GROMACS .gro file of C-alpha atoms in nm:
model
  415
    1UNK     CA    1   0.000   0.000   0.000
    2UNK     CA    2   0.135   0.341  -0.082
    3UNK     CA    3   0.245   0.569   0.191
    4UNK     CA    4   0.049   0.904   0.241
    5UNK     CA    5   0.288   1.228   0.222
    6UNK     CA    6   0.168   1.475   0.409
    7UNK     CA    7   0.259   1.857   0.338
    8UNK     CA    8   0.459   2.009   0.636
    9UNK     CA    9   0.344   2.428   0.580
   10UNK     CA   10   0.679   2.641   0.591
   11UNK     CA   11   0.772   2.891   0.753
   12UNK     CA   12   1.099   3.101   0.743
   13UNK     CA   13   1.332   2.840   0.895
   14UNK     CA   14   1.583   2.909   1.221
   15UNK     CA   15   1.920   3.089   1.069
   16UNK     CA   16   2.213   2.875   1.111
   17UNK     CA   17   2.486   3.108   1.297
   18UNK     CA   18   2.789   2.802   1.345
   19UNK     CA   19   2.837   2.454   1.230
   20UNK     CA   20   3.039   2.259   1.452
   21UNK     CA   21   3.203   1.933   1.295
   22UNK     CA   22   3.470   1.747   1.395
   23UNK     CA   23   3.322   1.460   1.594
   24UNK     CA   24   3.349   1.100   1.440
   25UNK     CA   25   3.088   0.937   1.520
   26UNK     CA   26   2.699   1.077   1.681
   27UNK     CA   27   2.653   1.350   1.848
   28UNK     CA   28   2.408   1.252   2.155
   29UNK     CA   29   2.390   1.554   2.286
   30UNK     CA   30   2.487   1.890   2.339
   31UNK     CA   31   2.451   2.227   2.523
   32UNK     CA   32   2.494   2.591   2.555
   33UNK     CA   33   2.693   2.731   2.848
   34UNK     CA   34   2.458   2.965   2.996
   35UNK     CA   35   2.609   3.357   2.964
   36UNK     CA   36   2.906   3.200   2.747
   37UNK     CA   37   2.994   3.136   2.343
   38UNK     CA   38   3.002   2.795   2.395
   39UNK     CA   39   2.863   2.417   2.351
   40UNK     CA   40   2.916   2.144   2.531
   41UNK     CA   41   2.876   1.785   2.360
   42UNK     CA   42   2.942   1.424   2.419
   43UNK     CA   43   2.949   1.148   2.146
   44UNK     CA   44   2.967   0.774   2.078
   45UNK     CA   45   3.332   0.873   2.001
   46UNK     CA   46   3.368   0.854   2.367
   47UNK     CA   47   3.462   1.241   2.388
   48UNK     CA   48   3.348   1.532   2.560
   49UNK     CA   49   3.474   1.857   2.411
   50UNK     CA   50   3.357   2.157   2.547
   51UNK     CA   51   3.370   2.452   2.240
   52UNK     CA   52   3.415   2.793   2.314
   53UNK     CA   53   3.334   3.055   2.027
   54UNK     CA   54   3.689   3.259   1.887
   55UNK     CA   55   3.697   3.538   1.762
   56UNK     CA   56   3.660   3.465   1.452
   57UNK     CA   57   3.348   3.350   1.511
   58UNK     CA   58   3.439   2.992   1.485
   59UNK     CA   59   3.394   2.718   1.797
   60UNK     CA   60   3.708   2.516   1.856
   61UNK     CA   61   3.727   2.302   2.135
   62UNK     CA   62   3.891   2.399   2.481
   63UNK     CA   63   3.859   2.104   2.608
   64UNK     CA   64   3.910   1.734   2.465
   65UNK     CA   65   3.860   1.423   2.688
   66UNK     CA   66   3.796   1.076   2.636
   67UNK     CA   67   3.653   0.869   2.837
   68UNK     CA   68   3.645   0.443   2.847
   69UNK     CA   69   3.310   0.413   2.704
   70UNK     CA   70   3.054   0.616   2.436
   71UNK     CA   71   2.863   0.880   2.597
   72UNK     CA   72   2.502   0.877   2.568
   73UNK     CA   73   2.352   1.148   2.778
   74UNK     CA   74   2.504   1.457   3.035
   75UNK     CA   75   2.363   1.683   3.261
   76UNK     CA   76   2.518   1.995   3.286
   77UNK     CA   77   2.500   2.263   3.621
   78UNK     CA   78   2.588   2.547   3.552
   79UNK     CA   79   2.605   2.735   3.863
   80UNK     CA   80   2.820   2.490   4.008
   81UNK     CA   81   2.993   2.376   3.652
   82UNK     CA   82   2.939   1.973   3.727
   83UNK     CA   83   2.883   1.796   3.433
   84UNK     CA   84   2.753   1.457   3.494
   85UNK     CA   85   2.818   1.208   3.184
   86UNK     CA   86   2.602   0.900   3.095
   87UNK     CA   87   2.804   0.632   2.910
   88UNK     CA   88   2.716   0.353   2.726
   89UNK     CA   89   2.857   0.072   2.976
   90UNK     CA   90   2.580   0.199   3.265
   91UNK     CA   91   2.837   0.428   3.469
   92UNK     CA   92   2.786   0.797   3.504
   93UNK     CA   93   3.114   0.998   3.551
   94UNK     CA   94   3.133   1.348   3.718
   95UNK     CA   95   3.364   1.572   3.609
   96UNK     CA   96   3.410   1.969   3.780
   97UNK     CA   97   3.496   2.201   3.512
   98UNK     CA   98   3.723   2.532   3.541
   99UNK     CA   99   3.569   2.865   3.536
  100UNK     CA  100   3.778   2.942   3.256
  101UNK     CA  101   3.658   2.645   3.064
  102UNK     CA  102   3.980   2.530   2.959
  103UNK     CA  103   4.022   2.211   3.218
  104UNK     CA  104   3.819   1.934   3.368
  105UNK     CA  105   3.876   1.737   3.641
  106UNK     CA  106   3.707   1.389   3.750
  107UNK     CA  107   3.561   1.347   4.052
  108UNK     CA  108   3.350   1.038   4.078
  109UNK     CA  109   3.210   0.781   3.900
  110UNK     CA  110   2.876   0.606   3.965
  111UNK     CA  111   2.819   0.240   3.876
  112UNK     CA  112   2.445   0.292   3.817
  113UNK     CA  113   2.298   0.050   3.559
  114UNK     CA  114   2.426  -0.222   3.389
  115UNK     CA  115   2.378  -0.174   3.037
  116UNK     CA  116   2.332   0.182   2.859
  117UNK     CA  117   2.238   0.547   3.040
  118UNK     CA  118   1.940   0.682   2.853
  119UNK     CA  119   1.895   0.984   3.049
  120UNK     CA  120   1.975   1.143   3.353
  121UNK     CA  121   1.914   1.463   3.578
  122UNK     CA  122   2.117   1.620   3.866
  123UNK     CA  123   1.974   1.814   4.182
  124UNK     CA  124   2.185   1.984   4.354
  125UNK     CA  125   1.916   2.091   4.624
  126UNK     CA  126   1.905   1.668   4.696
  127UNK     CA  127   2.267   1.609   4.559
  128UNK     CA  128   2.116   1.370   4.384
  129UNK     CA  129   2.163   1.194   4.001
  130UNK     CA  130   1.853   1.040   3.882
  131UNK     CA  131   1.896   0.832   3.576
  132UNK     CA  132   1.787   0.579   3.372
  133UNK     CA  133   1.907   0.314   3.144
  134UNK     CA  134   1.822   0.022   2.926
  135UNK     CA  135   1.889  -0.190   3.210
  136UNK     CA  136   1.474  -0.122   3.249
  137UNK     CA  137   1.562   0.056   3.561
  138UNK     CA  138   1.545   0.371   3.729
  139UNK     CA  139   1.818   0.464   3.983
  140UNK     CA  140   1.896   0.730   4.186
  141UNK     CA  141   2.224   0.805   4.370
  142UNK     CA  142   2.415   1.059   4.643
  143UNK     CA  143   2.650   1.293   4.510
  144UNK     CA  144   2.805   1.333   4.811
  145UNK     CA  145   2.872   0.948   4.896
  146UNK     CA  146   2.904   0.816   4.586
  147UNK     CA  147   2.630   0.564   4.725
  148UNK     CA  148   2.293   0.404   4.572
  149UNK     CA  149   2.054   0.518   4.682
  150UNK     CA  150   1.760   0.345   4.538
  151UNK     CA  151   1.594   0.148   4.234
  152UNK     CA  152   1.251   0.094   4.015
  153UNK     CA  153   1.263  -0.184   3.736
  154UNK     CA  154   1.017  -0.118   3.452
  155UNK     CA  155   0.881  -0.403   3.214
  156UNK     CA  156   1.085  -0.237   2.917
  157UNK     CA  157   1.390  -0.004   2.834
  158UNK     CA  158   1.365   0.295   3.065
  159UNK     CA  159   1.438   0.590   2.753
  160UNK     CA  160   1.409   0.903   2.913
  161UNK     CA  161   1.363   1.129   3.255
  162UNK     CA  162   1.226   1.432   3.372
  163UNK     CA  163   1.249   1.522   3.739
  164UNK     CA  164   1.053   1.782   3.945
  165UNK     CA  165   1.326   1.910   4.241
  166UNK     CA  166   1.036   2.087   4.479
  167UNK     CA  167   0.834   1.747   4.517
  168UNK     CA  168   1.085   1.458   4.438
  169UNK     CA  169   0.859   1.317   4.175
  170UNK     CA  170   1.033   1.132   3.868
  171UNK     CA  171   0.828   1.116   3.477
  172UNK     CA  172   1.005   0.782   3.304
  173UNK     CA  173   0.930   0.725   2.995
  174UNK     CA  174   0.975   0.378   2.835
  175UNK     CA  175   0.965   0.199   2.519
  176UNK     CA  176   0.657   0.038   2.555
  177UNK     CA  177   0.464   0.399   2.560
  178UNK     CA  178   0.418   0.449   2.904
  179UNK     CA  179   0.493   0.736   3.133
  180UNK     CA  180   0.550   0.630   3.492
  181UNK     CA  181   0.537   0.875   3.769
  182UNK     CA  182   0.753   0.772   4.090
  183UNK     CA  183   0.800   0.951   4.415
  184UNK     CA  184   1.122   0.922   4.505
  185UNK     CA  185   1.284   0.876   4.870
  186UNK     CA  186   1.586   0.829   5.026
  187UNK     CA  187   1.603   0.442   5.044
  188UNK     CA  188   1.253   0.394   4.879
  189UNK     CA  189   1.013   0.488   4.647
  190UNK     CA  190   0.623   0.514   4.534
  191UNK     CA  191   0.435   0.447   4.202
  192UNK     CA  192   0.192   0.722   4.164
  193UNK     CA  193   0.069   0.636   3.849
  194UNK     CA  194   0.116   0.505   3.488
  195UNK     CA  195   0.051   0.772   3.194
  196UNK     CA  196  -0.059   0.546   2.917
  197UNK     CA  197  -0.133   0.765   2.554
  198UNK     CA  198   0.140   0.660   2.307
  199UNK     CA  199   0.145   0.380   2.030
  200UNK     CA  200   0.527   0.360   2.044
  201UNK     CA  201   0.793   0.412   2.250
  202UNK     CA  202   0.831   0.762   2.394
  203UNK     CA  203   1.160   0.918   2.322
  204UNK     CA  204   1.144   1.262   2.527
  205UNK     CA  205   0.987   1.455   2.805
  206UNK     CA  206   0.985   1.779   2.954
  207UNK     CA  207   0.808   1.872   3.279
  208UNK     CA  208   0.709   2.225   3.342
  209UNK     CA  209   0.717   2.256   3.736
  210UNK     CA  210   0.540   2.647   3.700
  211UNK     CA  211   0.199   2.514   3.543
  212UNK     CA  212   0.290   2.103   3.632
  213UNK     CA  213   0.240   2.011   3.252
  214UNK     CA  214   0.436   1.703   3.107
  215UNK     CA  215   0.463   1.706   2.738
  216UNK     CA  216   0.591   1.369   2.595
  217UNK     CA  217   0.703   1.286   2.226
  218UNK     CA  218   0.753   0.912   2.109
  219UNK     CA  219   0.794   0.714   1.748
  220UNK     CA  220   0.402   0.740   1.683
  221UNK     CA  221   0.528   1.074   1.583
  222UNK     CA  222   0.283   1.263   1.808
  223UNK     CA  223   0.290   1.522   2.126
  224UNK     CA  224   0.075   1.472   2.426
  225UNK     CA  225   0.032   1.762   2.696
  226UNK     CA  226  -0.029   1.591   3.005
  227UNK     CA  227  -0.221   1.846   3.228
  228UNK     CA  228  -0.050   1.704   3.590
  229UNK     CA  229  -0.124   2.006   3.798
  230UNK     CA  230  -0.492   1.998   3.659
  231UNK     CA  231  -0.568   1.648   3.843
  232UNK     CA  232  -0.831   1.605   3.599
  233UNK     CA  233  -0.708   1.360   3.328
  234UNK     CA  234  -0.675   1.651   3.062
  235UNK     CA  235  -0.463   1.536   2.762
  236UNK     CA  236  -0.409   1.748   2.453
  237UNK     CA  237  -0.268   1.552   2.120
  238UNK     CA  238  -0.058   1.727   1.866
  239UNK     CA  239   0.065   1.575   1.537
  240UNK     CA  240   0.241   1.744   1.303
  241UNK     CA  241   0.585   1.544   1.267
  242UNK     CA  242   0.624   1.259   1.019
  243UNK     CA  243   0.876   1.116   1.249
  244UNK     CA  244   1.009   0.994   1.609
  245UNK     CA  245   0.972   1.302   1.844
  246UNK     CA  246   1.334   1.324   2.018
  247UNK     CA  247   1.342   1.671   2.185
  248UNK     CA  248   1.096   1.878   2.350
  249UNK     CA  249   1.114   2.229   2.525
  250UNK     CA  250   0.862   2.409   2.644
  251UNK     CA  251   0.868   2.840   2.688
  252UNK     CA  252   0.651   2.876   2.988
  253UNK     CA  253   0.733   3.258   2.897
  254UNK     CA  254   0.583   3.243   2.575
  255UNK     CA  255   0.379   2.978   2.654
  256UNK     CA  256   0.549   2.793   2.320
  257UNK     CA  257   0.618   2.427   2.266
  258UNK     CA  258   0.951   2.355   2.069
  259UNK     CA  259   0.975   1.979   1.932
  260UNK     CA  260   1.209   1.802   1.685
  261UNK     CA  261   1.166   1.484   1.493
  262UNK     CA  262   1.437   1.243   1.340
  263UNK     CA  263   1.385   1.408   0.979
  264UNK     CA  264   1.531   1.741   1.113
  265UNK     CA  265   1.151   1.888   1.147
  266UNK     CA  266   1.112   2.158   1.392
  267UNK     CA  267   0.782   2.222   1.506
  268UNK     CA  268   0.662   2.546   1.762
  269UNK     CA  269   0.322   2.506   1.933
  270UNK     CA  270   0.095   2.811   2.028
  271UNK     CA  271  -0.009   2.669   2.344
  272UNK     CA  272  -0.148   3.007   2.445
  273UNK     CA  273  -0.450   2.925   2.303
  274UNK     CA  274  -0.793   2.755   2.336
  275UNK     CA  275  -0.735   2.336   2.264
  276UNK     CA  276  -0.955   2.091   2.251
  277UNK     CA  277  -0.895   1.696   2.353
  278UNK     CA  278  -0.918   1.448   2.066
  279UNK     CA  279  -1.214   1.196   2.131
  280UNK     CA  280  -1.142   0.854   2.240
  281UNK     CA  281  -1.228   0.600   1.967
  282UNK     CA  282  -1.511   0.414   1.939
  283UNK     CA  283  -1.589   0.058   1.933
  284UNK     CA  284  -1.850  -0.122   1.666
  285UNK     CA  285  -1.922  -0.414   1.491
  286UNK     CA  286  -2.113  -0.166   1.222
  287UNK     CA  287  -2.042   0.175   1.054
  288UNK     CA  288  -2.220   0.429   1.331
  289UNK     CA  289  -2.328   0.628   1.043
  290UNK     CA  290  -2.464   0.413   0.754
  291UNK     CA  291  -2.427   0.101   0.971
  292UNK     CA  292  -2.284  -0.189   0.720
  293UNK     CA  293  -2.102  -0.448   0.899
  294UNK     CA  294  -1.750  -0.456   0.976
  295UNK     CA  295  -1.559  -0.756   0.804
  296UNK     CA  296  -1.555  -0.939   1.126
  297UNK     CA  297  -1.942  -0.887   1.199
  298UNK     CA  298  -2.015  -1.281   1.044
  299UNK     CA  299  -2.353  -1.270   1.189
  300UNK     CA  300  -2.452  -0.941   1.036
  301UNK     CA  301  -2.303  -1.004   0.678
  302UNK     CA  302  -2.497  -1.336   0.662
  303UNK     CA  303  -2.797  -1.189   0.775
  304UNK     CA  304  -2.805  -0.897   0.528
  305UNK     CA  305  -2.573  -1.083   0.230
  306UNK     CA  306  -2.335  -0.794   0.249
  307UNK     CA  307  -1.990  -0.830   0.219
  308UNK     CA  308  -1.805  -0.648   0.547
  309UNK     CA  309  -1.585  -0.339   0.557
  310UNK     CA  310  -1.300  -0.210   0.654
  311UNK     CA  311  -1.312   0.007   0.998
  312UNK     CA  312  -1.227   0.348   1.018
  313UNK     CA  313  -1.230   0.638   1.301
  314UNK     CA  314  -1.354   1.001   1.261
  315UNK     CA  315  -1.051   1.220   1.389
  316UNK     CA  316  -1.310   1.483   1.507
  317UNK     CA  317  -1.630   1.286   1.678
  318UNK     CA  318  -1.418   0.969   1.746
  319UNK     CA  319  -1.688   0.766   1.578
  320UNK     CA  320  -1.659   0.392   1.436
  321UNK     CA  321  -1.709   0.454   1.063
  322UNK     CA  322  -1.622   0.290   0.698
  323UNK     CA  323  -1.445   0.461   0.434
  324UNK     CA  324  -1.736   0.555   0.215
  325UNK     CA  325  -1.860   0.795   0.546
  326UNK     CA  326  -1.512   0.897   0.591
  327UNK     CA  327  -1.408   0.963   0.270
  328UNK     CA  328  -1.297   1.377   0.378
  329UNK     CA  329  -0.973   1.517   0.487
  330UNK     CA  330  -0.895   1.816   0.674
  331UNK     CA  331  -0.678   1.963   0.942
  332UNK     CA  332  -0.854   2.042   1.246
  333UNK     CA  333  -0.498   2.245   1.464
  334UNK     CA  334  -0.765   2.304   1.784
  335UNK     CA  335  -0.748   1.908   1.806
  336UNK     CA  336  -0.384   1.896   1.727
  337UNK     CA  337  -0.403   1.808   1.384
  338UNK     CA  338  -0.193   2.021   1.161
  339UNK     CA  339  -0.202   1.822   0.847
  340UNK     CA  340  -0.517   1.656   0.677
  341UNK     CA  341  -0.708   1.359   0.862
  342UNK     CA  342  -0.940   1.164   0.873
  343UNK     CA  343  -1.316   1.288   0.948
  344UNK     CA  344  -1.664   1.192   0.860
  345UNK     CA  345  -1.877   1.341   0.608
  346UNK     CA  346  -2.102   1.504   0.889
  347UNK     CA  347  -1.825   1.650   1.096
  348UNK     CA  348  -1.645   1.737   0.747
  349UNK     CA  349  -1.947   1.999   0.679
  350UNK     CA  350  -1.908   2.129   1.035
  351UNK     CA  351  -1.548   2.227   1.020
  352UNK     CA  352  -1.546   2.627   0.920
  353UNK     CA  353  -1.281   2.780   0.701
  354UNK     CA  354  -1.107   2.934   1.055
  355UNK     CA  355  -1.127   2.626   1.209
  356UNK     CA  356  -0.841   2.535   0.953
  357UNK     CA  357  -0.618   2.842   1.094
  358UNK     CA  358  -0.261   2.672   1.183
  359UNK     CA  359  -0.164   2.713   1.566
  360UNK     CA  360   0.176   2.617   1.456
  361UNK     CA  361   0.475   2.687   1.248
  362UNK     CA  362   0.701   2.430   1.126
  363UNK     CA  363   1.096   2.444   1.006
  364UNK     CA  364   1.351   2.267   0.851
  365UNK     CA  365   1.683   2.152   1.089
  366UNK     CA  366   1.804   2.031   0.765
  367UNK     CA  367   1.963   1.700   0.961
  368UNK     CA  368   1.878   1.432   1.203
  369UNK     CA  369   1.787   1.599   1.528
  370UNK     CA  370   1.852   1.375   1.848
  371UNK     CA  371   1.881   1.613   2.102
  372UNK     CA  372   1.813   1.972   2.135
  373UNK     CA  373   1.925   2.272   2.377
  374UNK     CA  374   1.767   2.617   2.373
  375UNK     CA  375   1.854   2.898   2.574
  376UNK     CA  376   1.567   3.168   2.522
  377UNK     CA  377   1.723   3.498   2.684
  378UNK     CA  378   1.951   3.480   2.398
  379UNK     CA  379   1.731   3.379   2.101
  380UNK     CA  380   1.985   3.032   2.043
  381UNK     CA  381   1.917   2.657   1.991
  382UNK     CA  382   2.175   2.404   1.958
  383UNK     CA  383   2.064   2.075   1.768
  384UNK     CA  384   2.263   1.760   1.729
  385UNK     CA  385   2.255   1.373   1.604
  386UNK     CA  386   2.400   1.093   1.414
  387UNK     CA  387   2.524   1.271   1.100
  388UNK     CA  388   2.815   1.347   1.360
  389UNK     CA  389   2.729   1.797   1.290
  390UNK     CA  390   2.626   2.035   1.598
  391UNK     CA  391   2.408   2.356   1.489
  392UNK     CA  392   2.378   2.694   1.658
  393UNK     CA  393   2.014   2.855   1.503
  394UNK     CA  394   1.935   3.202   1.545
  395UNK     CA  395   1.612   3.042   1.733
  396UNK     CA  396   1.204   3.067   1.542
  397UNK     CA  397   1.151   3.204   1.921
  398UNK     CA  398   1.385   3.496   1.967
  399UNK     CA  399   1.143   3.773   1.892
  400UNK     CA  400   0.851   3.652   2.155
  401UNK     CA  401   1.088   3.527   2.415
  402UNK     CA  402   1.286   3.901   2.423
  403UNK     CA  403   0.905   4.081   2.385
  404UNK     CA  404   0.778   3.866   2.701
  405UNK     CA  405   1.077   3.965   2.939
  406UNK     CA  406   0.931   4.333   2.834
  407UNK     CA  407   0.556   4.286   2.815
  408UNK     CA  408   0.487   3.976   2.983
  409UNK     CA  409   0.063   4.052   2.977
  410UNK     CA  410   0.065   4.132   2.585
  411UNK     CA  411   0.236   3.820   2.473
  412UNK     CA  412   0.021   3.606   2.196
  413UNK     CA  413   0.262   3.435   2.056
  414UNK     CA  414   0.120   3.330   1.687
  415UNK     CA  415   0.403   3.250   1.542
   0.00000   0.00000   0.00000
């Protein structure tokens, strides 16, 4: 069956500022030193080179160091320049770097899974890292002791972590497309609950502890806003990638939602706006609009000498229909939908032409985007992945974020 190509709308794309090569072999991640020209990244290459911007406006390292295994994650404090580094054997190394960014020292290393650090977050409020690894397991461990401190096993690889620092809670994400929410303790732990949305395996979170949203993005190419603080359930879908979702940032300033796919797509979210929730789907044995039978309705089909059809869902009313009720398309961005779907003839005719507005803008990273960094104050984003290049963009957000500092109460950001 042929694939369906969807249009992605454009937009004037980020401006590429600096291209930084030199690695050989992926780039898993990287980020900008807060108030500084430079980049920090780590690669399978098993280096971490910290890049400092010359004047000549090219980044050359500082600072070259291998370690014994690939990296696969850091987490980088600033304020107290520890970089923690994830590695692909399960160990995390710590490393204290100068202030003139020019020399890195080791300080510990923690033997916290045993297979492959997916992602990891340090608190220095706890002294705590909190990572997790395809080991299926969540640990965390004391900074100060060197000591472990606890651990969760999940049924599947544990790929990513956000972690709230006021209440202790940990967001895993897994491959199976679950979301697990743990309170963590000194010496123990509770599951809270189990976030359960995605058809793959979710590849990145972020947690925003102002409003207590999650948003999650996973190989079913989709988005999903997780309303936490709202205690009500409230999910909000958003597709407009047409491939894995591997970074997320959200601007609580702008109220904007940055994501990035493995095709280099970059995608910003008005989420200053009203959304509505997409409709669970439906369940029949029988179209719920002309009702013919579905092909596994036997009873139905011999009864009326029909032959069954093929089942299909109404993106809009969440209705059980077959293709000849469904045969519309149309975007529908208050759902989430960006490009064309699905819909039934009867919710087709109810969709007006400003129902069709975009409430998003989408860009071109022009290469395989693993991880991404932004740092808003100065308009920059820093993307990276397995074609072994770093970018520095001028960021699609630079404008709004520098307005809101100003005018915080005028912001709409339409982008």
């Amino acid at each position: 069956m042929a694939a369906e190509i969807h249009s992605r709308p454009q937009t004037a794309r980020p401006v590429l500022l600096n291209k930084i090569e030199g690695h050989s072999d992926a780039v898993n991640a990287a980020v900008l030193i807060p108030k500084e020209d430079g980049v920090i990244t780590v690669s399978e290459d098993r280096t971490i080179r910290v890049w400092l911007k010359r004047d000549s406006g090219q980044y050359w390292p500082s600072i070259y160091h291998t370690v014994s295994s690939p990296c696969s994650c850091m987490s980088y404090h600033h304020d107290s320049r520890r970089i923690f580094i994830g590695q692909d054997n399960g160990a995390i190394v710590e490393f204290l770097i100068s202030e003139d960014f020019n020399k890195m020292n080791h300080v510990k290393t923690y033997p916290a899974h045993q297979n492959r650090v997916s992602d990891m977050v340090f608190s220095l409020e706890s002294e705590w890292v909190v990572s997790t690894g395809h080991d299926k397991s969540v640990s965390w461990m004391c900074t100060q002791s060197g000591s472990m401190l606890g651990r969760h096993y999940f049924t599947a690889w544990a790929s990513c972590l956000q972690y709230d620092q006021e209440t202790q809670h940990a967001f895993v994400g897994d491959h199976s497309g679950q979301i697990t929410l743990l309170k963590l303790e000194r010496q123990t732990y509770s599951t809270i609950t189990t976030l359960k949305g995605h058809e793959g395996s979710v590849a990145a979170l972020w947690w925003d502890p102002v409003q207590r949203l999650l948003f999650s993005g996973a190989s079913d190419h989709s988005v999903i806003m997780w309303d936490i603080g709202g205690r009500k359930g409230r999910t909000l879908l958003l597709q407009g990638h047409h491939e894995r979702v591997q970074a997320l940032r959200y601007l609580q300033l702008t109220r904007q939602l940055v994501s990035c796919s493995a095709d280099g797509g970059i995608a910003v979210w008005n989420m200053d706006t009203q959304r509505e929730e997409a409709p669970q789907w439906l369940d029949s044995d029988s179209c719920q609009k002309c009702e013919q039978p579905f092909f596994w309705n036997i009873k139905q089909m011999w009864d009326t000498k029909t032959l069954g059809l093929r089942q299909h869902h109404c993106r809009k009313c969440g209705k059980a229909v077959c293709g000849k009720c469904s045969s519309k398309r149309s975007t529908f961005p208050i759902m989430g939908f960006e490009f064309p779907v699905r819909v039934c003839d009867a919710c087709f005719e109810t969709i007006k032409e400003e129902d069709r507005t975009p409430l998003a803008t989408f860009h071109e990273g022009k290469h395989n985007i693993a991880h991404m960094d932004m740092d808003p104050s100065r308009g920059l984003m820093v993307t990276c992945g397995s074609d072994r290049i770093v970018k520095v963009n001028n960021s699609c957000v630079k404008h709004r974020a520098a307005e809101a500092k100003c005018k915080p109460k005028q912001i709409k950001p339409t982008i």
